[in-house]
Coordinates of N, CA and C in Angstrom, one line a residue:
X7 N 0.8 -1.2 0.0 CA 0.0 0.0 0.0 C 0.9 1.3 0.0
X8 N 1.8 1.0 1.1 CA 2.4 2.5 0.6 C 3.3 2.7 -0.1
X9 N 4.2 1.1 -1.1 CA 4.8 1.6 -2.1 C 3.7 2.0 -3.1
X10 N 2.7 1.8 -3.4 CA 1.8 2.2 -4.4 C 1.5 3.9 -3.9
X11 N 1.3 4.3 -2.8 CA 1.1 5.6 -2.8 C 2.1 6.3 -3.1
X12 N 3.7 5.9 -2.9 CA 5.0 6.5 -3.2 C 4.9 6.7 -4.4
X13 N 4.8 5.6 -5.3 CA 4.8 5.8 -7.0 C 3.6 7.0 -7.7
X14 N 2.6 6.6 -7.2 CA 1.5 7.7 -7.5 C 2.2 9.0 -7.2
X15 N 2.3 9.0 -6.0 CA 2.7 10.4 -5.3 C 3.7 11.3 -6.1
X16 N 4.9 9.9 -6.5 CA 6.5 10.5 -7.2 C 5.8 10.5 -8.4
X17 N 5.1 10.1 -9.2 CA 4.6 10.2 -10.5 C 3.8 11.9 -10.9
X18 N 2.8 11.8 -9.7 CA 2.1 13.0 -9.7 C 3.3 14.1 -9.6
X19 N 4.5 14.4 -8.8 CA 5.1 15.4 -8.4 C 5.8 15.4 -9.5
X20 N 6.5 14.4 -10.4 CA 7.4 14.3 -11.7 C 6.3 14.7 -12.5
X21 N 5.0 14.5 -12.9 CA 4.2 14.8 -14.0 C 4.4 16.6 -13.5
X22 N 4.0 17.1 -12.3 CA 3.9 19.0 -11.7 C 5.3 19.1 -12.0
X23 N 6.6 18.5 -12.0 CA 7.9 19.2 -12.2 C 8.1 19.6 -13.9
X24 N 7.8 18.4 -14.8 CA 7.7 18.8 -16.2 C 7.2 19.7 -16.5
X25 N 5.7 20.2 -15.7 CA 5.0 21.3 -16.7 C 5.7 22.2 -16.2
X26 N 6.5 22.5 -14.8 CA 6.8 23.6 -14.1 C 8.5 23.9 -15.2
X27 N 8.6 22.7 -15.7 CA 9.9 23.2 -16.5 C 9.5 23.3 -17.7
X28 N 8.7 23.8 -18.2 CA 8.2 23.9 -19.8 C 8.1 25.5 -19.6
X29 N 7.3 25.6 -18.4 CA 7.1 27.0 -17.9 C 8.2 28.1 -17.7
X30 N 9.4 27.1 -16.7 CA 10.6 28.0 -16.7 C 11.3 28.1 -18.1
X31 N 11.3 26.9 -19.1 CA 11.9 27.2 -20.1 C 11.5 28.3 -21.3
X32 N 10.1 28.7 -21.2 CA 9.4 29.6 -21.9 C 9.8 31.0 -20.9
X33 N 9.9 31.0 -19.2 CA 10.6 32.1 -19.1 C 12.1 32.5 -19.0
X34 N 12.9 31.5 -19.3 CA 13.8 31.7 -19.8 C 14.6 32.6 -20.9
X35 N 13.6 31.7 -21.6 CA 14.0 32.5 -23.1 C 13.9 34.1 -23.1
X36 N 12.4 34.2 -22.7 CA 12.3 35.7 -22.2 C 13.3 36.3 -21.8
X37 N 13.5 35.7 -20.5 CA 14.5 36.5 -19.5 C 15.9 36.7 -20.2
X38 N 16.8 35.5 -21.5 CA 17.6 35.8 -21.6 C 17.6 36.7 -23.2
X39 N 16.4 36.9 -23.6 CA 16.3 37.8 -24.2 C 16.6 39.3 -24.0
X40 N 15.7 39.6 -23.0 CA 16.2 40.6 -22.2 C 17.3 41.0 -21.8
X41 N 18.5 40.3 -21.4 CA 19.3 40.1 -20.8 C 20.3 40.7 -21.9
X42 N 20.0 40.0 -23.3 CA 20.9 40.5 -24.3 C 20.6 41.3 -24.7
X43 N 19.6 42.3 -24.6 CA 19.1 43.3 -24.9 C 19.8 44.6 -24.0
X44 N 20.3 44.0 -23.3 CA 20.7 45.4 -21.8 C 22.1 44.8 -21.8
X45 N 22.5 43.9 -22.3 CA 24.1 44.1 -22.2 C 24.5 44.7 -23.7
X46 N 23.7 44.8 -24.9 CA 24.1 45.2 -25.8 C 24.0 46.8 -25.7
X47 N 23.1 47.3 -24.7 CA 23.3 48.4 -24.4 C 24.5 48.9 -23.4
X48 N 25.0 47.9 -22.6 CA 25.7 49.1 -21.8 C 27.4 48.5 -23.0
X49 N 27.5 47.3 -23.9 CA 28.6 47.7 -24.7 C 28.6 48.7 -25.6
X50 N 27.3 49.3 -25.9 CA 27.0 50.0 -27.1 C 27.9 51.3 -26.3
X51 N 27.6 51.5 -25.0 CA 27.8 52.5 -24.7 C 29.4 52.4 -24.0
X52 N 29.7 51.5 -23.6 CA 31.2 51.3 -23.4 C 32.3 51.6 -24.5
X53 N 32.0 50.9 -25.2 CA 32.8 51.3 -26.6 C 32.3 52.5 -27.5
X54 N 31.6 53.5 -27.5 CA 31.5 54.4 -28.1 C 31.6 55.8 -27.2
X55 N 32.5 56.4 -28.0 CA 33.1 57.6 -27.6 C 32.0 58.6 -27.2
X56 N 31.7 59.7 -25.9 CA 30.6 60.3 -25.7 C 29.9 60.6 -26.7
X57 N 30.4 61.8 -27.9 CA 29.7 62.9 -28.6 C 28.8 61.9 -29.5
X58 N 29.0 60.4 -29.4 CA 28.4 59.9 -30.9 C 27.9 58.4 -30.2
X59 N 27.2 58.4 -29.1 CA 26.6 57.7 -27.9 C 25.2 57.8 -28.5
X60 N 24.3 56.3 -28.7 CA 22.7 56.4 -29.1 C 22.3 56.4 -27.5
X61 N 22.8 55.8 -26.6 CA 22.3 55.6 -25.0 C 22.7 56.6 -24.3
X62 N 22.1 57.1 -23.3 CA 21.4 57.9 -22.7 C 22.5 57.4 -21.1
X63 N 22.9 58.4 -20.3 CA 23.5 57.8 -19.1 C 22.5 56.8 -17.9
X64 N 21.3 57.7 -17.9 CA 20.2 56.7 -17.8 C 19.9 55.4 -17.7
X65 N 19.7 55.5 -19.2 CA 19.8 53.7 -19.8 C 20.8 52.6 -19.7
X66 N 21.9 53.6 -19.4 CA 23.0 52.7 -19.4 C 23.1 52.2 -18.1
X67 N 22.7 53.3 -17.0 CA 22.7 52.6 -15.5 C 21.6 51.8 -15.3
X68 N 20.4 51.9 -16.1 CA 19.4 51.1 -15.9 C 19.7 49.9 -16.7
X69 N 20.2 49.9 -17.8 CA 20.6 48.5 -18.3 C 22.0 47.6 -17.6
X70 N 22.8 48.2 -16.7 CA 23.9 47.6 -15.7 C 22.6 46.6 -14.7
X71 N 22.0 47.3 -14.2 CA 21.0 47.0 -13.0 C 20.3 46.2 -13.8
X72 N 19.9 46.2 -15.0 CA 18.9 44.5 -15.7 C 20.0 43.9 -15.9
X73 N 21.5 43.9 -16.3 CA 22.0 42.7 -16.4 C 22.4 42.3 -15.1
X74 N 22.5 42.7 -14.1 CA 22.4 41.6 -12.7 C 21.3 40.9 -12.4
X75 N 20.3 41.8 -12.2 CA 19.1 41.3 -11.9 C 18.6 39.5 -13.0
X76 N 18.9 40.4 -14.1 CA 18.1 39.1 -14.9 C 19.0 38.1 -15.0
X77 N 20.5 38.3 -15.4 CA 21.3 36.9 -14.5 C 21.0 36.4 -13.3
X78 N 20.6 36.9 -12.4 CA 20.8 36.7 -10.9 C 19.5 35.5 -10.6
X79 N 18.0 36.3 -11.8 CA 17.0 35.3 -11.7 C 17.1 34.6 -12.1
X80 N 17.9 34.4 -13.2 CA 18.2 32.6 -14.7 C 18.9 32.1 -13.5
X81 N 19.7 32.6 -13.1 CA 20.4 31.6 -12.4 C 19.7 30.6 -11.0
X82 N 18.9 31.5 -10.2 CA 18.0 31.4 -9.5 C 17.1 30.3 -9.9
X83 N 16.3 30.9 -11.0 CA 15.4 30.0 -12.0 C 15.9 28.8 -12.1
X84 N 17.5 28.7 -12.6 CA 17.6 27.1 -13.0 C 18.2 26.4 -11.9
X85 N 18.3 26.7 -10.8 CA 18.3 26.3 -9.3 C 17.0 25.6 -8.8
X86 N 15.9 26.3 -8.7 CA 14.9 26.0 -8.7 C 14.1 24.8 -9.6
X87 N 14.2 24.9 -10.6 CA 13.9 23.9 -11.7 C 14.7 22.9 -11.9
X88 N 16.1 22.5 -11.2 CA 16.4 21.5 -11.3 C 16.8 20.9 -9.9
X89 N 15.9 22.0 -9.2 CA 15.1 20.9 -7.6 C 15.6 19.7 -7.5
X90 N 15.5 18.5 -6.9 CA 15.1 17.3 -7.1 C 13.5 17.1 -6.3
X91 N 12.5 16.7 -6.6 CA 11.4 16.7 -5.8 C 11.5 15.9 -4.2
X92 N 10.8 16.4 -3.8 CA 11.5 15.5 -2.2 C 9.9 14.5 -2.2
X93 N 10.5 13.6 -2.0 CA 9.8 11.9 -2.0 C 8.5 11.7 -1.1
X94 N 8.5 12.2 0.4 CA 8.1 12.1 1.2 C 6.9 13.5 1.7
X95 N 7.1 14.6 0.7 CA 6.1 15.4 0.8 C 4.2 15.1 0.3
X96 N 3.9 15.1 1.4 CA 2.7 15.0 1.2 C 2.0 13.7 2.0
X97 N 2.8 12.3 2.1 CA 2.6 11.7 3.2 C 2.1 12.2 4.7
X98 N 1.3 11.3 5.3 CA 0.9 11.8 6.6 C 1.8 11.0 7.8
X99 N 1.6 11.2 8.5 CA 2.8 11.0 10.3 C 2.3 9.5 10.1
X100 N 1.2 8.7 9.7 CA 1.1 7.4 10.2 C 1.9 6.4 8.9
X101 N 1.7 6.7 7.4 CA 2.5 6.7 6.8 C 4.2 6.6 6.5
X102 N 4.3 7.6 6.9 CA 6.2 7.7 7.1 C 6.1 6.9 7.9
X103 N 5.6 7.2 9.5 CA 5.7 5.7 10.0 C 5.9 4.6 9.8
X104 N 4.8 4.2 9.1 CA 5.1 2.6 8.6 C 6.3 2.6 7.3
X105 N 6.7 3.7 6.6 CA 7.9 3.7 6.1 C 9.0 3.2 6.7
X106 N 9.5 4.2 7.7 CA 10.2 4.3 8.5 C 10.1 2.3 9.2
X107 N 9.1 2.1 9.3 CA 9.4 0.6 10.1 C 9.6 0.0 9.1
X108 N 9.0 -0.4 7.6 CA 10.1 -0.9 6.5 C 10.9 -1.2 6.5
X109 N 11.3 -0.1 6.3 CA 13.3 0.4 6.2 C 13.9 -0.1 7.3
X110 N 13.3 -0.1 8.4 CA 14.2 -0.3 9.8 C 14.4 -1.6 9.6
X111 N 13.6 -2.9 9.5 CA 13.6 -3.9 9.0 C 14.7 -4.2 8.4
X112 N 14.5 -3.3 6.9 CA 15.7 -4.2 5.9 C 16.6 -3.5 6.5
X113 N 17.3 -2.5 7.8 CA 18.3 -2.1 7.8 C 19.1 -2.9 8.8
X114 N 20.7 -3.4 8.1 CA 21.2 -4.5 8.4 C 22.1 -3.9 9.2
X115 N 23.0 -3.0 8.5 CA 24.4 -2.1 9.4 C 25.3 -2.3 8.9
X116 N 26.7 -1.9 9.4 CA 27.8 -2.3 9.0 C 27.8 -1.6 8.2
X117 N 29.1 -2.0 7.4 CA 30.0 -1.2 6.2 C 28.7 -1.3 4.9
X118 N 28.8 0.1 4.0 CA 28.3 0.4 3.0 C 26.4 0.8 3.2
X119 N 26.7 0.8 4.6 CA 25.0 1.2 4.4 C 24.4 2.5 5.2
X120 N 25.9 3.5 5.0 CA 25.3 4.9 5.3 C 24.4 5.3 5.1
X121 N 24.0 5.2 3.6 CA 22.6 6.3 2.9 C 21.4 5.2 3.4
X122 N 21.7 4.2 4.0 CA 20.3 3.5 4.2 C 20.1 4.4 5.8
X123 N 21.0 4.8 6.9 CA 21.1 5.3 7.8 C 20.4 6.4 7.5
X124 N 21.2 7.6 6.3 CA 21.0 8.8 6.5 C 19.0 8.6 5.7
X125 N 18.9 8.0 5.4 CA 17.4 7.7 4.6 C 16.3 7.6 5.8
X126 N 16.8 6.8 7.0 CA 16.1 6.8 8.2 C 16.1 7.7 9.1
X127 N 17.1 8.0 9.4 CA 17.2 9.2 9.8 C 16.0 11.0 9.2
X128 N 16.2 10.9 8.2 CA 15.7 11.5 6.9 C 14.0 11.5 7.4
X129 N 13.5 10.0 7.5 CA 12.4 9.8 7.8 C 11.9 10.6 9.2
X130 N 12.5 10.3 10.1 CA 12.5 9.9 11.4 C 12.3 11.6 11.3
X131 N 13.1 12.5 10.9 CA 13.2 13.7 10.9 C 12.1 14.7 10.5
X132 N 11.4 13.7 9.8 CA 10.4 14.6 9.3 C 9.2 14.2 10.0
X133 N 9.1 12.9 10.4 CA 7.7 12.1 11.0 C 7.9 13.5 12.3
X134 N 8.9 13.6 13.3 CA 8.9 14.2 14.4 C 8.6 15.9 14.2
X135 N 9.3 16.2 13.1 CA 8.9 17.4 11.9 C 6.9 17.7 12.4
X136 N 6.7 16.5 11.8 CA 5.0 16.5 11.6 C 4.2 16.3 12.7
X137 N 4.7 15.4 13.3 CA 4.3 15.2 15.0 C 4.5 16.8 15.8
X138 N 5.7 17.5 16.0 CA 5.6 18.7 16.3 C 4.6 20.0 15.7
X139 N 4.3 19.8 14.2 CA 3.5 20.8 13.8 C 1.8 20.7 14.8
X140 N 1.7 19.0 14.5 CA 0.3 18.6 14.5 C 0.0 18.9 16.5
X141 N 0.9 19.6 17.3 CA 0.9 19.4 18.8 C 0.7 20.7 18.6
X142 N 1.8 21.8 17.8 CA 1.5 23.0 18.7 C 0.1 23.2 17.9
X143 N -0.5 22.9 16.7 CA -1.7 23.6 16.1 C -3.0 23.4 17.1

């Protein structure tokens, strides 16, 4: 039962991460559209001598300030979008539970079975996570 909820669950959150990267990739494009649009202004204006300058001192400080910013969010953006979905969102405290007893089961010890530790741990961390929200509410 609850690997079947996991797969639904990781299915449903991979089917919401694809459209959410179709989305970032359509603002992307935008964003680095933009992006080349405001650095071609402040070269335009770096390499051209004052008296024969199309940009404006203005524009040119306003276009310094779009090229940080709109780097700052692509970069941001593709942080974001290449998330990894976390597994266990959405599950309820009785749930992880019986996860968490699973795992404990198949967990043997010894050499090579850190990530099976840090995976319980992981559990354990959030079941008590949820147990704490559901006390003070």
């Amino acid at each position: 039962m609850v690997t079947a909820f996991f797969i639904f669950n990781f299915t449903k959150e991979r089917i919401f991460t694809m459209t959410n990267e179709n989305n970032w990739t359509e603002k992307r494009k935008e964003l680095e559209r933009n992006l080349l649009d405001a650095k071609e202004k402040v070269m335009h204006y770096d390499s051209t001598f004052r008296p024969y300058r199309k940009v404006t001192d203005s524009e040119y400080h306003e276009a310094k300030r779009d090229v940080i910013r709109l780097a700052t969010e692509i970069r941001n953006g593709d942080h974001e979008a290449t998330k990894p979905a976390d597994p266990y969102e959405g599950m309820s405290v009785a749930q992880l539970q019986q996860l968490y007893d699973d795992k404990k089961a198949e967990y043997k010890g010894g050499a090579g079975s850190g990530r099976q530790a840090a995976e319980l741990l992981t559990i354990n961390t959030r079941i008590q996570a949820l147990e704490a929200g559901e006390a003070s509410e």
